PDB file of C-alpha atoms in Angstrom:
ATOM      1  CA  MET A 689      -6.472  -8.555   5.567  1.00 34.00           C
ATOM      2  CA  THR A 690      -5.633  -5.604   2.998  1.00 39.00           C
ATOM      3  CA  PRO A 691      -3.952  -2.328   4.697  1.00 35.00           C
ATOM      4  CA  ARG A 692      -7.676  -0.648   3.672  1.00 39.00           C
ATOM      5  CA  THR A 693     -10.550  -0.725   5.599  1.00 38.00           C
ATOM      6  CA  SER A 694     -13.619  -0.472   3.693  1.00 37.00           C
ATOM      7  CA  LEU A 695     -15.797   2.103   5.968  1.00 39.00           C
ATOM      8  CA  LEU A 696     -19.941   2.832   4.675  1.00 35.00           C
ATOM      9  CA  VAL A 697     -20.237   5.990   5.167  1.00 40.00           C
ATOM     10  CA  LEU A 698     -23.852   6.994   6.408  1.00 37.00           C
ATOM     11  CA  LEU A 699     -24.298  10.926   5.627  1.00 39.00           C
ATOM     12  CA  GLY A 700     -27.907  11.522   6.869  1.00 37.00           C
ATOM     13  CA  ALA A 701     -28.914  14.948   5.713  1.00 35.00           C
ATOM     14  CA  THR A 702     -31.712  16.416   7.803  1.00 31.00           C
ATOM     15  CA  LEU A 703     -31.932  19.805   6.428  1.00 29.00           C
ATOM     16  CA  ALA A 704     -33.001  21.344   9.536  1.00 28.00           C
ATOM     17  CA  ALA A 705     -30.736  22.454  12.559  1.00 29.00           C
ATOM     18  CA  GLY A 706     -31.278  19.444  15.206  1.00 32.00           C
ATOM     19  CA  CYS A 707     -29.617  15.832  16.350  1.00 33.00           C
ATOM     20  CA  GLY A 708     -30.388  12.851  13.634  1.00 36.00           C
ATOM     21  CA  ALA A 709     -30.596   9.252  15.009  1.00 36.00           C
ATOM     22  CA  GLU A 710     -27.685   8.198  16.254  1.00 37.00           C
ATOM     23  CA  PRO A 711     -25.515   6.251  13.421  1.00 38.00           C
ATOM     24  CA  SER A 712     -24.691   2.614  13.910  1.00 37.00           C
ATOM     25  CA  SER A 713     -21.693   1.346  14.926  1.00 35.00           C
ATOM     26  CA  SER A 714     -21.815  -2.630  13.851  1.00 34.00           C
ATOM     27  CA  GLY A 715     -18.571  -4.484  11.661  1.00 33.00           C
ATOM     28  CA  THR A 716     -16.445  -1.756   9.843  1.00 42.00           C
ATOM     29  CA  ARG A 717     -19.406   0.869   9.462  1.00 39.00           C
ATOM     30  CA  LEU A 718     -18.677   4.388   9.601  1.00 53.00           C
ATOM     31  CA  GLY A 719     -21.928   6.101  10.461  1.00 49.00           C
ATOM     32  CA  LEU A 720     -21.531   9.785   9.334  1.00 55.00           C
ATOM     33  CA  ASP A 721     -25.004  12.136   9.955  1.00 51.00           C
ATOM     34  CA  VAL A 722     -24.607  15.639   8.382  1.00 53.00           C
ATOM     35  CA  LEU A 723     -27.034  18.371   9.446  1.00 50.00           C
ATOM     36  CA  ILE A 724     -27.602  20.964   6.583  1.00 54.00           C
ATOM     37  CA  ASP A 725     -29.733  24.151   6.734  1.00 50.00           C
ATOM     38  CA  ARG A 726     -32.608  24.144   4.424  1.00 53.00           C
ATOM     39  CA  ALA A 727     -31.396  27.135   2.395  1.00 52.00           C
ATOM     40  CA  VAL A 728     -29.105  25.368   0.942  1.00 58.00           C
ATOM     41  CA  ALA A 729     -30.960  22.445  -0.219  1.00 63.00           C
ATOM     42  CA  ASP A 730     -31.861  23.389  -3.817  1.00 73.00           C
ATOM     43  CA  GLU A 731     -28.288  24.433  -4.602  1.00 81.00           C
ATOM     44  CA  LEU A 732     -27.285  21.305  -3.272  1.00 84.00           C
ATOM     45  CA  GLY A 733     -25.550  18.764  -6.011  1.00 89.00           C
ATOM     46  CA  ALA A 734     -22.722  17.061  -4.447  1.00 90.00           C
ATOM     47  CA  PHE A 735     -20.716  16.031  -1.172  1.00 89.00           C
ATOM     48  CA  GLN A 736     -17.421  16.117  -1.389  1.00 93.00           C
ATOM     49  CA  VAL A 737     -15.282  14.014   1.358  1.00 92.00           C
ATOM     50  CA  VAL A 738     -11.417  14.546   1.755  1.00 95.00           C
ATOM     51  CA  VAL A 739      -9.656  13.122   4.174  1.00 95.00           C
ATOM     52  CA  LEU A 740      -6.109  14.796   6.299  1.00 97.00           C
ATOM     53  CA  PRO A 741      -3.490  13.093   7.763  1.00 97.00           C
ATOM     54  CA  GLU A 742      -2.448  14.907  11.180  1.00 96.00           C
ATOM     55  CA  GLY A 743      -5.632  15.760  12.511  1.00 95.00           C
ATOM     56  CA  GLN A 744      -5.017  16.948  15.842  1.00 95.00           C
ATOM     57  CA  SER A 745      -2.768  19.128  14.334  1.00 96.00           C
ATOM     58  CA  ARG A 746      -5.115  21.062  12.379  1.00 96.00           C
ATOM     59  CA  VAL A 747      -7.305  23.708  13.256  1.00 96.00           C
ATOM     60  CA  CYS A 748     -11.374  22.867  11.862  1.00 94.00           C
ATOM     61  CA  ALA A 749     -12.274  26.729  11.839  1.00 92.00           C
ATOM     62  CA  GLU A 750      -9.904  27.467   9.219  1.00 93.00           C
ATOM     63  CA  LEU A 751     -10.278  24.222   7.227  1.00 94.00           C
ATOM     64  CA  GLN A 752     -13.842  24.882   6.793  1.00 92.00           C
ATOM     65  CA  ARG A 753     -13.261  29.022   5.784  1.00 89.00           C
ATOM     66  CA  THR A 754     -12.741  28.653   1.903  1.00 91.00           C
ATOM     67  CA  CYS A 755     -12.163  25.773  -0.619  1.00 94.00           C
ATOM     68  CA  LEU A 756     -10.611  22.964   1.124  1.00 95.00           C
ATOM     69  CA  ASN A 757      -7.894  22.330  -2.043  1.00 95.00           C
ATOM     70  CA  GLN A 758      -6.662  26.293  -1.578  1.00 94.00           C
ATOM     71  CA  GLN A 759      -5.302  25.371   1.802  1.00 95.00           C
ATOM     72  CA  VAL A 760      -4.046  21.839   1.606  1.00 95.00           C
ATOM     73  CA  LYS A 761      -0.696  20.564  -0.898  1.00 95.00           C
ATOM     74  CA  ALA A 762      -2.255  18.455  -3.593  1.00 92.00           C
ATOM     75  CA  ASP A 763      -0.954  15.437  -2.160  1.00 94.00           C
ATOM     76  CA  GLU A 764      -1.341  15.629   1.266  1.00 96.00           C
ATOM     77  CA  PRO A 765      -5.626  14.357   1.344  1.00 97.00           C
ATOM     78  CA  LEU A 766      -5.405  10.329   1.770  1.00 95.00           C
ATOM     79  CA  LEU A 767      -6.077   8.445  -1.358  1.00 94.00           C
ATOM     80  CA  LEU A 768      -9.643   6.804  -1.139  1.00 90.00           C
ATOM     81  CA  GLN A 769     -11.790   4.543  -2.786  1.00 86.00           C
ATOM     82  CA  GLY A 770     -15.280   4.797  -3.153  1.00 85.00           C
ATOM     83  CA  PRO A 771     -18.021   1.993  -3.940  1.00 81.00           C
ATOM     84  CA  ASP A 772     -17.411   1.751  -7.526  1.00 85.00           C
ATOM     85  CA  GLY A 773     -13.433   1.145  -7.062  1.00 87.00           C
ATOM     86  CA  LYS A 774     -12.672   5.009  -8.975  1.00 90.00           C
ATOM     87  CA  LYS A 775      -9.344   5.969  -6.230  1.00 93.00           C
ATOM     88  CA  ALA A 776      -8.885   9.883  -5.672  1.00 94.00           C
ATOM     89  CA  ARG A 777      -8.107  12.233  -3.220  1.00 96.00           C
ATOM     90  CA  ALA A 778     -11.426  13.573  -2.606  1.00 95.00           C
ATOM     91  CA  LEU A 779     -14.610  11.503  -3.605  1.00 92.00           C
ATOM     92  CA  ARG A 780     -17.324  13.496  -4.897  1.00 92.00           C
ATOM     93  CA  PHE A 781     -21.260  11.744  -4.340  1.00 88.00           C
ATOM     94  CA  GLU A 782     -24.006  13.101  -6.205  1.00 87.00           C
ATOM     95  CA  ALA A 783     -26.768  14.565  -3.647  1.00 82.00           C
ATOM     96  CA  GLY A 784     -29.411  12.222  -3.746  1.00 71.00           C
ATOM     97  CA  LEU A 785     -31.693  12.440  -0.130  1.00 63.00           C
ATOM     98  CA  SER A 786     -34.149  10.612   0.288  1.00 57.00           C
ATOM     99  CA  GLY A 787     -37.126  11.277   2.685  1.00 51.00           C
ATOM    100  CA  GLY A 788     -37.703  14.748   1.996  1.00 52.00           C
ATOM    101  CA  ALA A 789     -36.814  17.295   4.562  1.00 49.00           C
ATOM    102  CA  GLY A 790     -34.854  15.051   6.669  1.00 47.00           C
ATOM    103  CA  GLY A 791     -33.371  12.933   3.713  1.00 51.00           C
ATOM    104  CA  SER A 792     -30.714  10.806   4.271  1.00 58.00           C
ATOM    105  CA  GLN A 793     -27.876   9.343   1.792  1.00 62.00           C
ATOM    106  CA  GLU A 794     -25.912   6.027   1.647  1.00 65.00           C
ATOM    107  CA  LEU A 795     -22.284   6.481   0.860  1.00 66.00           C
ATOM    108  CA  ALA A 796     -18.828   3.466   0.600  1.00 67.00           C
ATOM    109  CA  VAL A 797     -15.514   4.965   1.174  1.00 80.00           C
ATOM    110  CA  ASP A 798     -12.387   3.062   1.947  1.00 81.00           C
ATOM    111  CA  ILE A 799     -10.075   5.096   3.700  1.00 87.00           C
ATOM    112  CA  PRO A 800      -6.279   3.485   4.908  1.00 90.00           C
ATOM    113  CA  VAL A 801      -6.100   2.056   8.622  1.00 91.00           C
ATOM    114  CA  GLY A 802      -3.911   4.977  10.811  1.00 93.00           C
ATOM    115  CA  ARG A 803      -4.409   7.321  13.612  1.00 94.00           C
ATOM    116  CA  ASP A 804      -5.500  10.771  13.786  1.00 96.00           C
ATOM    117  CA  TYR A 805      -7.173  12.210  10.792  1.00 95.00           C
ATOM    118  CA  VAL A 806      -9.528  15.018   9.904  1.00 96.00           C
ATOM    119  CA  VAL A 807     -12.505  14.488   7.865  1.00 93.00           C
ATOM    120  CA  ILE A 808     -13.946  16.964   5.734  1.00 94.00           C
ATOM    121  CA  ILE A 809     -17.608  17.208   3.957  1.00 90.00           C
ATOM    122  CA  GLU A 810     -17.729  20.008   1.691  1.00 92.00           C
ATOM    123  CA  ALA A 811     -21.159  20.731   0.287  1.00 88.00           C
ATOM    124  CA  LEU A 812     -20.633  21.693  -3.476  1.00 91.00           C
ATOM    125  CA  SER A 813     -23.440  23.719  -5.263  1.00 91.00           C
ATOM    126  CA  ARG A 814     -25.309  22.160  -8.505  1.00 90.00           C
ATOM    127  CA  SER A 815     -23.876  24.608 -10.918  1.00 90.00           C
ATOM    128  CA  SER A 816     -20.504  24.136 -13.692  1.00 89.00           C
ATOM    129  CA  PRO A 817     -18.021  24.676 -12.218  1.00 91.00           C
ATOM    130  CA  PRO A 818     -19.570  23.825  -8.404  1.00 93.00           C
ATOM    131  CA  ARG A 819     -19.278  26.480  -5.782  1.00 93.00           C
ATOM    132  CA  PHE A 820     -18.477  25.626  -2.601  1.00 94.00           C
ATOM    133  CA  LEU A 821     -21.029  26.185  -0.194  1.00 90.00           C
ATOM    134  CA  GLY A 822     -20.210  24.759   3.487  1.00 88.00           C
ATOM    135  CA  SER A 823     -18.137  22.078   5.256  1.00 90.00           C
ATOM    136  CA  SER A 824     -17.846  19.871   7.991  1.00 88.00           C
ATOM    137  CA  CYS A 825     -14.764  19.260   9.548  1.00 93.00           C
ATOM    138  CA  ASN A 826     -14.294  15.720  12.264  1.00 92.00           C
ATOM    139  CA  TYR A 827     -11.847  14.583  13.906  1.00 93.00           C
ATOM    140  CA  LEU A 828     -11.320  10.757  13.794  1.00 92.00           C
ATOM    141  CA  GLU A 829      -8.953   9.082  16.009  1.00 91.00           C
ATOM    142  CA  SER A 830      -8.188   6.190  14.138  1.00 90.00           C
ATOM    143  CA  VAL A 831      -9.443   3.298  11.549  1.00 89.00           C
ATOM    144  CA  SER A 832      -8.740  -0.323  12.422  1.00 87.00           C
ATOM    145  CA  ALA A 833      -9.209  -3.074  10.403  1.00 85.00           C
ATOM    146  CA  SER A 834     -11.858  -4.266  12.330  1.00 82.00           C
ATOM    147  CA  ARG A 835     -14.214  -2.608  13.791  1.00 77.00           C
ATOM    148  CA  ASN A 836     -15.194   0.984  14.318  1.00 74.00           C
ATOM    149  CA  ASP A 837     -17.178   3.183  15.919  1.00 71.00           C
ATOM    150  CA  ALA A 838     -19.734   5.644  14.445  1.00 66.00           C
ATOM    151  CA  LEU A 839     -18.458   9.324  13.539  1.00 71.00           C
ATOM    152  CA  ILE A 840     -21.331  11.777  14.378  1.00 70.00           C
ATOM    153  CA  ALA A 841     -20.111  14.779  11.902  1.00 73.00           C
ATOM    154  CA  ALA A 842     -20.400  18.365  12.779  1.00 79.00           C
ATOM    155  CA  PRO A 843     -22.982  19.898  11.040  1.00 78.00           C
ATOM    156  CA  ILE A 844     -22.086  21.929   7.773  1.00 77.00           C
ATOM    157  CA  THR A 845     -20.869  25.415   8.609  1.00 72.00           C
ATOM    158  CA  LEU A 846     -22.480  27.266   5.509  1.00 75.00           C
ATOM    159  CA  THR A 847     -19.824  30.665   3.993  1.00 77.00           C
ATOM    160  CA  GLY A 848     -20.463  30.023   0.620  1.00 75.00           C
ATOM    161  CA  GLY A 849     -17.772  31.119  -1.701  1.00 78.00           C
ATOM    162  CA  GLU A 850     -16.596  31.751  -4.976  1.00 84.00           C
ATOM    163  CA  CYS A 851     -13.895  29.163  -4.888  1.00 91.00           C
ATOM    164  CA  ASP A 852     -14.286  26.084  -7.150  1.00 92.00           C
ATOM    165  CA  PRO A 853     -13.212  22.942  -4.528  1.00 94.00           C
ATOM    166  CA  THR A 854     -12.458  20.851  -7.380  1.00 91.00           C
ATOM    167  CA  PHE A 855      -9.290  19.049  -6.810  1.00 90.00           C
ATOM    168  CA  ALA A 856      -6.933  17.988  -9.364  1.00 79.00           C
ATOM    169  CA  PRO A 857      -7.232  13.742  -9.924  1.00 71.00           C
TER     170      PRO A 857
END
């Protein structure tokens, strides 16, 4: 077995306040349900997923104030792998919400097996360069090589900002 486990992240953006359906927790699937304010739906261009080690030592409110790349060292985020095999410290997924106002999107992310992580999901604008719209901060106790319980993500906190959230390759 490899030192990494593939986690399927189900990104359900409900574009309205409230709770989505409870995500599945079978096998190595990691369900992730994200809430997005309908005011940013037209501006939303992509989601960026970043995982940091030493999660319990971090304060989510601080991490969500502005672009994460301005708050952490370039080599601090864990190396992730997307469904296309691309490896990066920040994986970006174009927003392609299906289902109208209660849309959802499936993302596959390979996160290293380990303990005490924080998962940050940043909402990025369609503009070029992208603009930070807000983020969700989620503590992840552990990632197993076999079975992982679902992670229900905190709602995306809309803060907006003029910073470019792009991480250097």
